[in-house]
mmCIF file of C-alpha atoms in Angstrom:
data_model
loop_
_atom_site.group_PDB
_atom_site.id
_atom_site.type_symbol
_atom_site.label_atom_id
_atom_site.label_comp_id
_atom_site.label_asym_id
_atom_site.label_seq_id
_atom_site.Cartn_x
_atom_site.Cartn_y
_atom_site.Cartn_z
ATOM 1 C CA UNK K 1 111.683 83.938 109.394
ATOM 2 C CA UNK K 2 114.646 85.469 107.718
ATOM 3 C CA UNK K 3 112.466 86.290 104.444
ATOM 4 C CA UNK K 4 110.346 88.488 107.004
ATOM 5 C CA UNK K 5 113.405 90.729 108.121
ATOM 6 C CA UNK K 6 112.738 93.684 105.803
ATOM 7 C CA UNK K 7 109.084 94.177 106.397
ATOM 8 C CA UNK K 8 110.483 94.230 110.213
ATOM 9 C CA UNK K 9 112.914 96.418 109.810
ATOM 10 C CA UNK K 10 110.475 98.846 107.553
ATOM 11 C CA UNK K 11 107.694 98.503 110.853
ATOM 12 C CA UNK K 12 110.839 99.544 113.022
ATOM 13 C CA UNK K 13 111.479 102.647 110.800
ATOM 14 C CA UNK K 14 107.943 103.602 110.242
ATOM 15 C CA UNK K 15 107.488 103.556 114.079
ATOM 16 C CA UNK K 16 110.704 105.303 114.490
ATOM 17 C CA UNK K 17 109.026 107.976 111.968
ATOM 18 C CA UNK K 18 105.965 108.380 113.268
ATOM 19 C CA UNK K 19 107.650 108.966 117.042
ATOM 20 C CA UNK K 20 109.817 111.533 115.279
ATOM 21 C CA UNK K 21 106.899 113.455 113.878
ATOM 22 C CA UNK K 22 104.911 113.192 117.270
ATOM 23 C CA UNK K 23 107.730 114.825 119.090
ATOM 24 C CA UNK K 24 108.043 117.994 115.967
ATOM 25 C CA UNK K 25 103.979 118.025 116.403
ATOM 26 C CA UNK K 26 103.555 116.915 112.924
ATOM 27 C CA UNK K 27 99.915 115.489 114.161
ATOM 28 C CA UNK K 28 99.031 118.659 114.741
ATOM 29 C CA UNK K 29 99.159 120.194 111.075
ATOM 30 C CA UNK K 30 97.477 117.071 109.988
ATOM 31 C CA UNK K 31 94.808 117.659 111.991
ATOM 32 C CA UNK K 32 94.699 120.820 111.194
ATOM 33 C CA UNK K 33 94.009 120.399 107.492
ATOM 34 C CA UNK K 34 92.006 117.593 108.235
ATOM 35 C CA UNK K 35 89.164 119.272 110.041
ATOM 36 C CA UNK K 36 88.927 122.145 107.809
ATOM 37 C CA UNK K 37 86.791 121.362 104.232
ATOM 38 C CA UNK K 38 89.883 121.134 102.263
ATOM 39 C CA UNK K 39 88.247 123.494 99.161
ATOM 40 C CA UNK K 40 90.836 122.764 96.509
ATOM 41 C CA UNK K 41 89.919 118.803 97.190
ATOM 42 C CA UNK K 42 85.894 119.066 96.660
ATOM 43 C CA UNK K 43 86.766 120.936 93.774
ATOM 44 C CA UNK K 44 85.679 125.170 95.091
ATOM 45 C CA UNK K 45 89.065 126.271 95.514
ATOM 46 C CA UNK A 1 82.209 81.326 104.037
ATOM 47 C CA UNK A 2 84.089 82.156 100.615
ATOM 48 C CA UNK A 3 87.368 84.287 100.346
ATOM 49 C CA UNK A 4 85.009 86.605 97.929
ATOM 50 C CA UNK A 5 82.298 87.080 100.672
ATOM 51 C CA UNK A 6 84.811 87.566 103.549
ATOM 52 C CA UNK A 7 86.814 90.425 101.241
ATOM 53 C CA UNK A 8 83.479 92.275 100.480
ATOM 54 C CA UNK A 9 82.588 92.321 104.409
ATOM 55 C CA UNK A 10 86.194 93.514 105.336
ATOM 56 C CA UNK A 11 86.002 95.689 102.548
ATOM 57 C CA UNK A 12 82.581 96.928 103.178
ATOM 58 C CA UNK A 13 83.404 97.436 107.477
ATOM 59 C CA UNK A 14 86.583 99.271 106.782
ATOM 60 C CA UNK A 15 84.630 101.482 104.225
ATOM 61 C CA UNK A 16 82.066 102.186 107.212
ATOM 62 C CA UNK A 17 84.822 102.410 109.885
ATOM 63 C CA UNK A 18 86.652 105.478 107.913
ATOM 64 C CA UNK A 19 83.191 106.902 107.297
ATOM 65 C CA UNK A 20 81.957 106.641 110.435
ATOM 66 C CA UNK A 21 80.739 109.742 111.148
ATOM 67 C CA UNK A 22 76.956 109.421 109.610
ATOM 68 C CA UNK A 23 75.592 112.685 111.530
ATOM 69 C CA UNK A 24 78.247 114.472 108.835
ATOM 70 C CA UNK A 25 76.063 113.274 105.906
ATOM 71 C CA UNK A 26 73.067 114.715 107.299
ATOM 72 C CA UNK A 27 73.871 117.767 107.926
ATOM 73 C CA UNK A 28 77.067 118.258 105.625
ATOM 74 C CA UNK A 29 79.364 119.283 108.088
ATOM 75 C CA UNK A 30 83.209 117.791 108.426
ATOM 76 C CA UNK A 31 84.463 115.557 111.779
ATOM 77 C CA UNK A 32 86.718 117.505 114.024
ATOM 78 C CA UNK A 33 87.517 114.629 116.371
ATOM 79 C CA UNK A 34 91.106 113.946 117.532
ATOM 80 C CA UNK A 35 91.156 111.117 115.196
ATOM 81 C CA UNK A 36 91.347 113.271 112.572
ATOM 82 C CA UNK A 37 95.158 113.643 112.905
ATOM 83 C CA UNK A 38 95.758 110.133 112.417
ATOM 84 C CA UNK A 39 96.414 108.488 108.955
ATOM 85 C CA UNK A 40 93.771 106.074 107.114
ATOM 86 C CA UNK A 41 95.587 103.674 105.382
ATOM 87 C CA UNK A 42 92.829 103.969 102.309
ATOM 88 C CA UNK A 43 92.629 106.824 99.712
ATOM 89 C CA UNK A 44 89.473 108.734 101.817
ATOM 90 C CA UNK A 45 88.918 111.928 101.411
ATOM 91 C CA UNK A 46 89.519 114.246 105.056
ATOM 92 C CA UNK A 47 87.107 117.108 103.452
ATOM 93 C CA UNK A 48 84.189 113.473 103.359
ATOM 94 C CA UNK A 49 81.371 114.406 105.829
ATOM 95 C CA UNK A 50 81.764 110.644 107.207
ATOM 96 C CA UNK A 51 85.611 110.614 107.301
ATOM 97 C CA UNK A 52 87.281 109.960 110.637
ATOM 98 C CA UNK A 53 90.428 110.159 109.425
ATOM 99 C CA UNK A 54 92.888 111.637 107.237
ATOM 100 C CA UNK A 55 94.031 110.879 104.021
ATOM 101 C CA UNK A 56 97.516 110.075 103.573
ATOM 102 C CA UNK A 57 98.139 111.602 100.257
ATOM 103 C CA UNK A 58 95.942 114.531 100.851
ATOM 104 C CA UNK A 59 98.027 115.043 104.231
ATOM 105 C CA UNK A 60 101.180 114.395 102.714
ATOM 106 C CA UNK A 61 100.735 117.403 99.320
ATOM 107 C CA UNK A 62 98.888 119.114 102.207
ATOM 108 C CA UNK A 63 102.613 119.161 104.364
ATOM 109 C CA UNK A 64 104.700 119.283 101.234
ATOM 110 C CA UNK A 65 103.375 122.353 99.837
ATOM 111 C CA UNK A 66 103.415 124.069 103.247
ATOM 112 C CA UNK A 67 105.246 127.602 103.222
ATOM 113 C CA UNK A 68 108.365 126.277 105.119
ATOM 114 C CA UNK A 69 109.564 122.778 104.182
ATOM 115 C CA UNK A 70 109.694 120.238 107.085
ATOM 116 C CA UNK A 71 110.195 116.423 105.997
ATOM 117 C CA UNK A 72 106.984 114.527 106.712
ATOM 118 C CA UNK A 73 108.082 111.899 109.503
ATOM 119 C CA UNK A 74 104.554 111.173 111.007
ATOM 120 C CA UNK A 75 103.121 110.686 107.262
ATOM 121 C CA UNK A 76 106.259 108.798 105.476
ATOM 122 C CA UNK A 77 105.979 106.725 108.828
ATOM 123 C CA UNK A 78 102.217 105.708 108.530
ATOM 124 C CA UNK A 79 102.530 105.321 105.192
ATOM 125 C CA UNK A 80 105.727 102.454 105.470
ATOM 126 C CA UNK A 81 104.220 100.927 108.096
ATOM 127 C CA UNK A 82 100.982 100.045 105.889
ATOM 128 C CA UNK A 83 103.333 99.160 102.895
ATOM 129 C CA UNK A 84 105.101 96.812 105.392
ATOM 130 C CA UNK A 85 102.618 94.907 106.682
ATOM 131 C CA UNK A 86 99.857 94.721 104.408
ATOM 132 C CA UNK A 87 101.131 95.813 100.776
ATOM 133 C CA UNK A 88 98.703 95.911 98.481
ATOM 134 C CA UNK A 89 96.576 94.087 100.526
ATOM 135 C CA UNK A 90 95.330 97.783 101.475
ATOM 136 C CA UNK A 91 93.965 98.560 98.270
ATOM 137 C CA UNK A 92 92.225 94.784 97.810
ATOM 138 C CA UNK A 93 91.225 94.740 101.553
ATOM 139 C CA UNK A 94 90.963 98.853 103.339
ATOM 140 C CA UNK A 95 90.383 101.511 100.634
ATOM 141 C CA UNK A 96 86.916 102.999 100.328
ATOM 142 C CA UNK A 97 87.649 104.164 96.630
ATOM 143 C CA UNK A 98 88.993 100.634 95.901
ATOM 144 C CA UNK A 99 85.303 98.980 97.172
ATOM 145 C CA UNK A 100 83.597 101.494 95.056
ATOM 146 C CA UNK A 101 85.426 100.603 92.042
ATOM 147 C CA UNK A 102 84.496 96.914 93.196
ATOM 148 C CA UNK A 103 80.690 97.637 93.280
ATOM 149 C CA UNK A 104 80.782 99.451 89.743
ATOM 150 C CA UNK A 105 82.545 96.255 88.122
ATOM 151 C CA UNK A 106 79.646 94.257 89.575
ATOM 152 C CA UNK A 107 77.185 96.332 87.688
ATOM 153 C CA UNK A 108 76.512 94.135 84.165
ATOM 154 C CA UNK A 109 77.944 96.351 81.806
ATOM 155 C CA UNK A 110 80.788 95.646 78.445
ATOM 156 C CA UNK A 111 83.996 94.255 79.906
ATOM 157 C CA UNK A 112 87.365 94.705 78.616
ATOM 158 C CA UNK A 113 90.370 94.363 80.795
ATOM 159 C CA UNK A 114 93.264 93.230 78.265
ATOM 160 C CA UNK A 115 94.460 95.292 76.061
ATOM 161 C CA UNK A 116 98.028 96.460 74.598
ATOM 162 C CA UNK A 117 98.357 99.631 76.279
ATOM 163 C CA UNK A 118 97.667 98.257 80.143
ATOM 164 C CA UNK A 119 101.144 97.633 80.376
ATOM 165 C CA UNK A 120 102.334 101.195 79.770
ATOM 166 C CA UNK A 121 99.647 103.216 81.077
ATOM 167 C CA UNK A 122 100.551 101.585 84.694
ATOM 168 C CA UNK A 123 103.287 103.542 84.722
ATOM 169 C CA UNK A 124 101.534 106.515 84.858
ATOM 170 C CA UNK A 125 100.440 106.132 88.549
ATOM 171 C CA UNK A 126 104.068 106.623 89.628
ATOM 172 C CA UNK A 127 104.576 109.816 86.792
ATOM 173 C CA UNK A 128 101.477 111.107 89.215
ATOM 174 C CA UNK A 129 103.024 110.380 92.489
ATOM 175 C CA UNK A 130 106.481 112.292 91.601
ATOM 176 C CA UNK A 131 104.890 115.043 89.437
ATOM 177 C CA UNK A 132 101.872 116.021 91.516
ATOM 178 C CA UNK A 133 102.278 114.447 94.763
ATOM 179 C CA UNK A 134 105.342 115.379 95.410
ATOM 180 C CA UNK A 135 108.016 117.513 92.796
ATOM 181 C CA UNK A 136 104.609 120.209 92.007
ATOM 182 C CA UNK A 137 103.552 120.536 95.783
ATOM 183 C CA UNK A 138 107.127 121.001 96.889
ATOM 184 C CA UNK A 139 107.452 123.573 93.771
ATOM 185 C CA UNK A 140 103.999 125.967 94.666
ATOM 186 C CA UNK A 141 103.044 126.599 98.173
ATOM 187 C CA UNK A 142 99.752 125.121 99.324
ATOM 188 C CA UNK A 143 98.162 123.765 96.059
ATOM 189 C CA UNK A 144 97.550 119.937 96.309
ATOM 190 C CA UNK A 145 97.873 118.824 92.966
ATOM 191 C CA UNK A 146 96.562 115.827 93.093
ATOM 192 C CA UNK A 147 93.628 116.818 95.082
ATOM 193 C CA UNK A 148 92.963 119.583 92.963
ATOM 194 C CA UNK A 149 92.888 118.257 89.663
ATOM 195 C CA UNK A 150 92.243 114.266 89.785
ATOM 196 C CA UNK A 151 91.574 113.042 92.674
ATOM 197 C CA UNK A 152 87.383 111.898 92.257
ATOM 198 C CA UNK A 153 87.426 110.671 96.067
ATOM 199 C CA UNK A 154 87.146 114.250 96.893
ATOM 200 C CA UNK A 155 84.953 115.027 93.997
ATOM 201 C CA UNK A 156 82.435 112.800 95.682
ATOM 202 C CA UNK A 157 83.155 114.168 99.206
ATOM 203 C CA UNK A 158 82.156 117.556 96.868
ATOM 204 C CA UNK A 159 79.064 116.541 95.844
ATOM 205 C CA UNK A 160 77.697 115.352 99.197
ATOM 206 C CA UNK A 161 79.012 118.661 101.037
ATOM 207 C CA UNK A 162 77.256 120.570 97.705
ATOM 208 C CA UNK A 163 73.778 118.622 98.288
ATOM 209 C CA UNK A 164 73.781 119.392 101.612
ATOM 210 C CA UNK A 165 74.834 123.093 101.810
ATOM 211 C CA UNK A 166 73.703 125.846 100.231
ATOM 212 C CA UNK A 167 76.817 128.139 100.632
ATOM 213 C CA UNK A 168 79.084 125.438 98.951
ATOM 214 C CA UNK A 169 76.500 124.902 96.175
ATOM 215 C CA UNK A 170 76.544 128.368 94.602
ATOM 216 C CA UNK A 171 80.225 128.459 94.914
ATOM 217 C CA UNK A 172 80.731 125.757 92.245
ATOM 218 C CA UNK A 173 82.689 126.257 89.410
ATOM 219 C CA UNK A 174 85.088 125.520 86.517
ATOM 220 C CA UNK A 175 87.192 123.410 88.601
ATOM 221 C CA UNK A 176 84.526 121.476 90.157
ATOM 222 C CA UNK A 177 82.658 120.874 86.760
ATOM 223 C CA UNK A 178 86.705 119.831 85.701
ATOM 224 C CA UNK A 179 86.694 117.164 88.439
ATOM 225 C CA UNK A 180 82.960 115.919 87.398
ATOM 226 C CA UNK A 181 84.496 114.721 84.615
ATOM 227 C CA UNK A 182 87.171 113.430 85.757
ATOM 228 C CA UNK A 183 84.937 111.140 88.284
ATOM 229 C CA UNK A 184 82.427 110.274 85.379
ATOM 230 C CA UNK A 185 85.443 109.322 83.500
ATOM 231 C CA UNK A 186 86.254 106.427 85.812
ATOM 232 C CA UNK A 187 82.565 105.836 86.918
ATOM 233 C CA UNK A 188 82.402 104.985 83.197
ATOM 234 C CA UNK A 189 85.679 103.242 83.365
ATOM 235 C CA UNK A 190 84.967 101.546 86.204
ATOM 236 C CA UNK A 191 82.147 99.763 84.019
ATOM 237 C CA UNK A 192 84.131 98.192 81.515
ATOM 238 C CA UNK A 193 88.125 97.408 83.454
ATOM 239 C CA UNK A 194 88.665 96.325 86.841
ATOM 240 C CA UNK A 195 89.578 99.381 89.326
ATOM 241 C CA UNK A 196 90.598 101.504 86.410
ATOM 242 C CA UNK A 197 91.875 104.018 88.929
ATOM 243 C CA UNK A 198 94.059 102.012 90.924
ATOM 244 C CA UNK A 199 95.596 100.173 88.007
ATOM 245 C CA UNK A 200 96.690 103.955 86.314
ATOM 246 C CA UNK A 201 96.405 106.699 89.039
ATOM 247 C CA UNK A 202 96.194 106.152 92.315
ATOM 248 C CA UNK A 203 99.806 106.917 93.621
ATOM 249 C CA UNK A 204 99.103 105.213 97.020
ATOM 250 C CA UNK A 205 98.892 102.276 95.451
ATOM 251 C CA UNK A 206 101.904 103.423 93.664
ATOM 252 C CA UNK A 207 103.372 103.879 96.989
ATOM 253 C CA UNK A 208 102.452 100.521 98.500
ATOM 254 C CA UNK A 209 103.329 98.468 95.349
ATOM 255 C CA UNK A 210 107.022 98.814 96.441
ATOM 256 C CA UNK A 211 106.719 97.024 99.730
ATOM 257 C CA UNK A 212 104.573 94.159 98.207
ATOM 258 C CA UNK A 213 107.719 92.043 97.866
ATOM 259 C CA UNK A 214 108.814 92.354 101.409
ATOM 260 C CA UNK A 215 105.093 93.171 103.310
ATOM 261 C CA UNK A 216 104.005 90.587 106.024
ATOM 262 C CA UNK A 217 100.992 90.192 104.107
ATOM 263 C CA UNK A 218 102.194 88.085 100.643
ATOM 264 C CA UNK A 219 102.065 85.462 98.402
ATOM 265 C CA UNK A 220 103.604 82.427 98.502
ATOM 266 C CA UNK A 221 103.978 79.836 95.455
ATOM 267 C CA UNK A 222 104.795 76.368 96.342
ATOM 268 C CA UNK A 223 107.012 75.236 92.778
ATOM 269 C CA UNK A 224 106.175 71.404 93.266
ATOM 270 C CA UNK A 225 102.800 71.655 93.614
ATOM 271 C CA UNK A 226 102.883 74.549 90.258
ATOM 272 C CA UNK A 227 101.874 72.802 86.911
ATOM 273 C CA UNK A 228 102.011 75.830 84.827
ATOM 274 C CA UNK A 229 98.301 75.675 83.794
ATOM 275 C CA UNK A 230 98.088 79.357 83.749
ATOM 276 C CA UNK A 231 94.930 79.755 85.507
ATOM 277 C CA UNK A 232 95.884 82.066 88.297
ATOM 278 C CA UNK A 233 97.239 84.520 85.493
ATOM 279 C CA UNK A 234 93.641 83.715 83.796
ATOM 280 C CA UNK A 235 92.016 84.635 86.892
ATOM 281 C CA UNK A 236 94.343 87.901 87.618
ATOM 282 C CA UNK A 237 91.694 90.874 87.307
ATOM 283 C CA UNK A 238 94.887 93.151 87.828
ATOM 284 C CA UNK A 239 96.521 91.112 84.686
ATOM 285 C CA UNK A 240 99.156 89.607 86.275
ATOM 286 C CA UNK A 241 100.764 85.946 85.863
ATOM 287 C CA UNK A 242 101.181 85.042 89.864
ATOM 288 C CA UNK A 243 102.784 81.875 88.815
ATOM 289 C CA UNK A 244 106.268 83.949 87.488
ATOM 290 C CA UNK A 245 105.558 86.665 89.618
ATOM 291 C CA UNK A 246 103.454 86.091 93.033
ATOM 292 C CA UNK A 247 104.492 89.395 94.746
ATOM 293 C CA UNK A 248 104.180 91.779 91.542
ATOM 294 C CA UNK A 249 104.074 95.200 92.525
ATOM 295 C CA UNK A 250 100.465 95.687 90.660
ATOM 296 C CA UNK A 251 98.746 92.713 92.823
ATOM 297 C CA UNK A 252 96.217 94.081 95.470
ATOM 298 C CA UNK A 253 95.857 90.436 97.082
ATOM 299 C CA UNK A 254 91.991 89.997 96.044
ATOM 300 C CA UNK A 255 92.695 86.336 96.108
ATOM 301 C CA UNK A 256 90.945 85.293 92.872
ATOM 302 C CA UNK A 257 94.074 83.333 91.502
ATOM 303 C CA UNK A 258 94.628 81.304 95.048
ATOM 304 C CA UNK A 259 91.109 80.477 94.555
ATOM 305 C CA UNK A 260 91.760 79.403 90.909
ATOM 306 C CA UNK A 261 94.549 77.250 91.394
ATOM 307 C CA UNK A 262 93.794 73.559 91.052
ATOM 308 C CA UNK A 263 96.447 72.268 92.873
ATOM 309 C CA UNK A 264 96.313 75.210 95.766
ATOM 310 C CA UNK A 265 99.762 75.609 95.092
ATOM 311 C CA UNK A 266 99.625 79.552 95.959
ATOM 312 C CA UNK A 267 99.172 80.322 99.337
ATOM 313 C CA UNK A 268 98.120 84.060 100.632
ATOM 314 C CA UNK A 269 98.429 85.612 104.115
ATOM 315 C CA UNK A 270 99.954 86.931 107.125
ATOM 316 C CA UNK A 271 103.530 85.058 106.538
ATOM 317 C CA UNK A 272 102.625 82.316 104.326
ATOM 318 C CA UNK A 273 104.318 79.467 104.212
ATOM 319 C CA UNK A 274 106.637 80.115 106.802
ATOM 320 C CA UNK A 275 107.699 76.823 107.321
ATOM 321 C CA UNK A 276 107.867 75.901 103.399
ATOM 322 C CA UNK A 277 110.801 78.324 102.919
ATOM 323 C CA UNK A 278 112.715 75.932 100.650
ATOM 324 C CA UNK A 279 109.884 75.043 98.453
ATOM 325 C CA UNK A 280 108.808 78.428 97.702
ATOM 326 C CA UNK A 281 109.941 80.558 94.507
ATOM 327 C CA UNK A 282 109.946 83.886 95.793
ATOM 328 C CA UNK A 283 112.911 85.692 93.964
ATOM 329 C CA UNK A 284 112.732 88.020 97.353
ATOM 330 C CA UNK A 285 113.703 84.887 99.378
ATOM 331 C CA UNK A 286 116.409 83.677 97.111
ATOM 332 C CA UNK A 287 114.155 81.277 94.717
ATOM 333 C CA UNK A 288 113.937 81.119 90.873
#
């Protein structure tokens, strides 16, 4: 089990991250971007 | 059923899953559900008609080259906890632009996949994640870099939006002709080498190579059952020798080498071998 301790510790962080960005609203500006036709992606902007 | 057919059926759901949105292809309009703020773990374009999701590297240039710098928790944090529990496995498993290079190697065409240079030009996936995922969007406000100039998932996002809109059809250019190329480039690639994109560009892969070491999903190789015979390295579309290195940072966990072994002595999964600690040779774990 003790080989597995990073990736937990990694899942711990990334959770702890993703809370983090919930709280500042980063979801928000992703969706944001997201729903838009991102132009300079498909290549028009 | 075989590894191979239960890998194309995962590969081929998660493909529909991220593109779920069909009524987008008809009528060439983009999702605006709430999902859309979430992360896919795959490299999917947002600006794809189907797309449910968003893309982790397009979000993450997209937040980098914002006017005023603010770290990217929520992104950094989807994107380490894919890299800690599946690796690689994401790219051989989840990515829609990893299937597609998949289907184009099935297509009978010249293969080559050793050559001399392979070994340097995989460094230039991480040169791409630095330069124009990260140092050049933090450098110029909003310009994605990546998604500008290279990336061909959005290229083919492009294409369906052009075919079924009028208004983005006669706004085509020079950069869209730029990225044509650039996507028949590793349509043609994708021919003749194995996922020509993921071996040299993609810098999610890039990203997730790092955790394949330490990722719940791994590789396991059991030393006393190991005879040497060298045909999981044989096997290794990605060109790498699992037998000295099971957990390389290029391996996107296809599985073709477990299934070449003759004496099963690599073992692939959620927490392989868990119980087989001593026997395995896993630098990571303190083995040879």
């Amino acid at each position: 089990m003790k080989k597995y301790l990073p990736a937990v510790m990694f899942i711990l962080l990334a959770v702890l991250l993703i809370v983090i960005g919930i709280i500042l609203q980063q979801p928000e500006s992703v969706f944001n971007k997201a729903v838009r036709i991102c132009m300079e992606c498909v290549g028009l902007g | 059923m075989d590894r191979k057919k239960i890998r194309f059926g995962i590969q081929a759901a998660a493909t529909l899953i991220q593109n779920a949105n069909i009524k987008g292809f008809l009528t060439g309009s983009i999702f605006e559900g709430a999902t859309k703020s979430v992360c896919v773990p795959g490299l999917n374009c947002y600006s794809c008609p189907g797309a449910i999701g968003a893309c982790p590297i397009g979000a993450l240039q997209s937040h980098l080259s914002s006017m005023k710098f603010k770290f990217p928790y929520y992104i950094v944090g989807f994107l380490i906890f894919f890299g800690a529990v599946l690796g690689r496995a994401v790219c051989g498993f989840l990515c829609p632009f990893g299937f597609f290079q998949d289907l184009l190697y099935k297509i009978p065409f010249y293969k080559k996949n050793r050559f001399r240079i392979d070994k340097y030009l995989r460094y230039l996936k991480y040169l791409i994640l630095l330069l124009l995922v990260i140092i050049l969007p933090l450098t110029f406000d909003l310009i994605p870099f990546f998604c500008k100039y290279v990336c061909p998932s959005g290229t083919v996002a492009g294409i369906w939006l052009a075919a079924a809109d009028s208004n983005i059809r006669s706004a085509l250019g020079p950069l869209f002709n730029w990225k044509l190329i650039v996507l028949l480039i590793f349509i043609v690639l994708g021919l003749i080498i194995k996922r020509p994109f993921c071996k040299y560009i993609c810098p999610l892969g890039a990203i997730y190579g790092f955790f394949n070491r330490i990722s719940v999903y791994r590789m396991t190789l059991d030393k006393n059952k190991c005879i040497n015979c060298g045909a999981c390295a044989k096997a290794c579309m990605m060109n790498v020798d699992p037998a000295k290195n099971p957990n390389s940072m290029e391996c996107i966990r296809c599985g073709e080498c477990v299934d070449a072994c003759p004496h099963k002595a690599l073992q692939m999964g959620f927490m392989p071998g868990l119980k087989k600690t001593e026997k395995t040779n896993d630098p990571a774990v303190g083995g040879k």
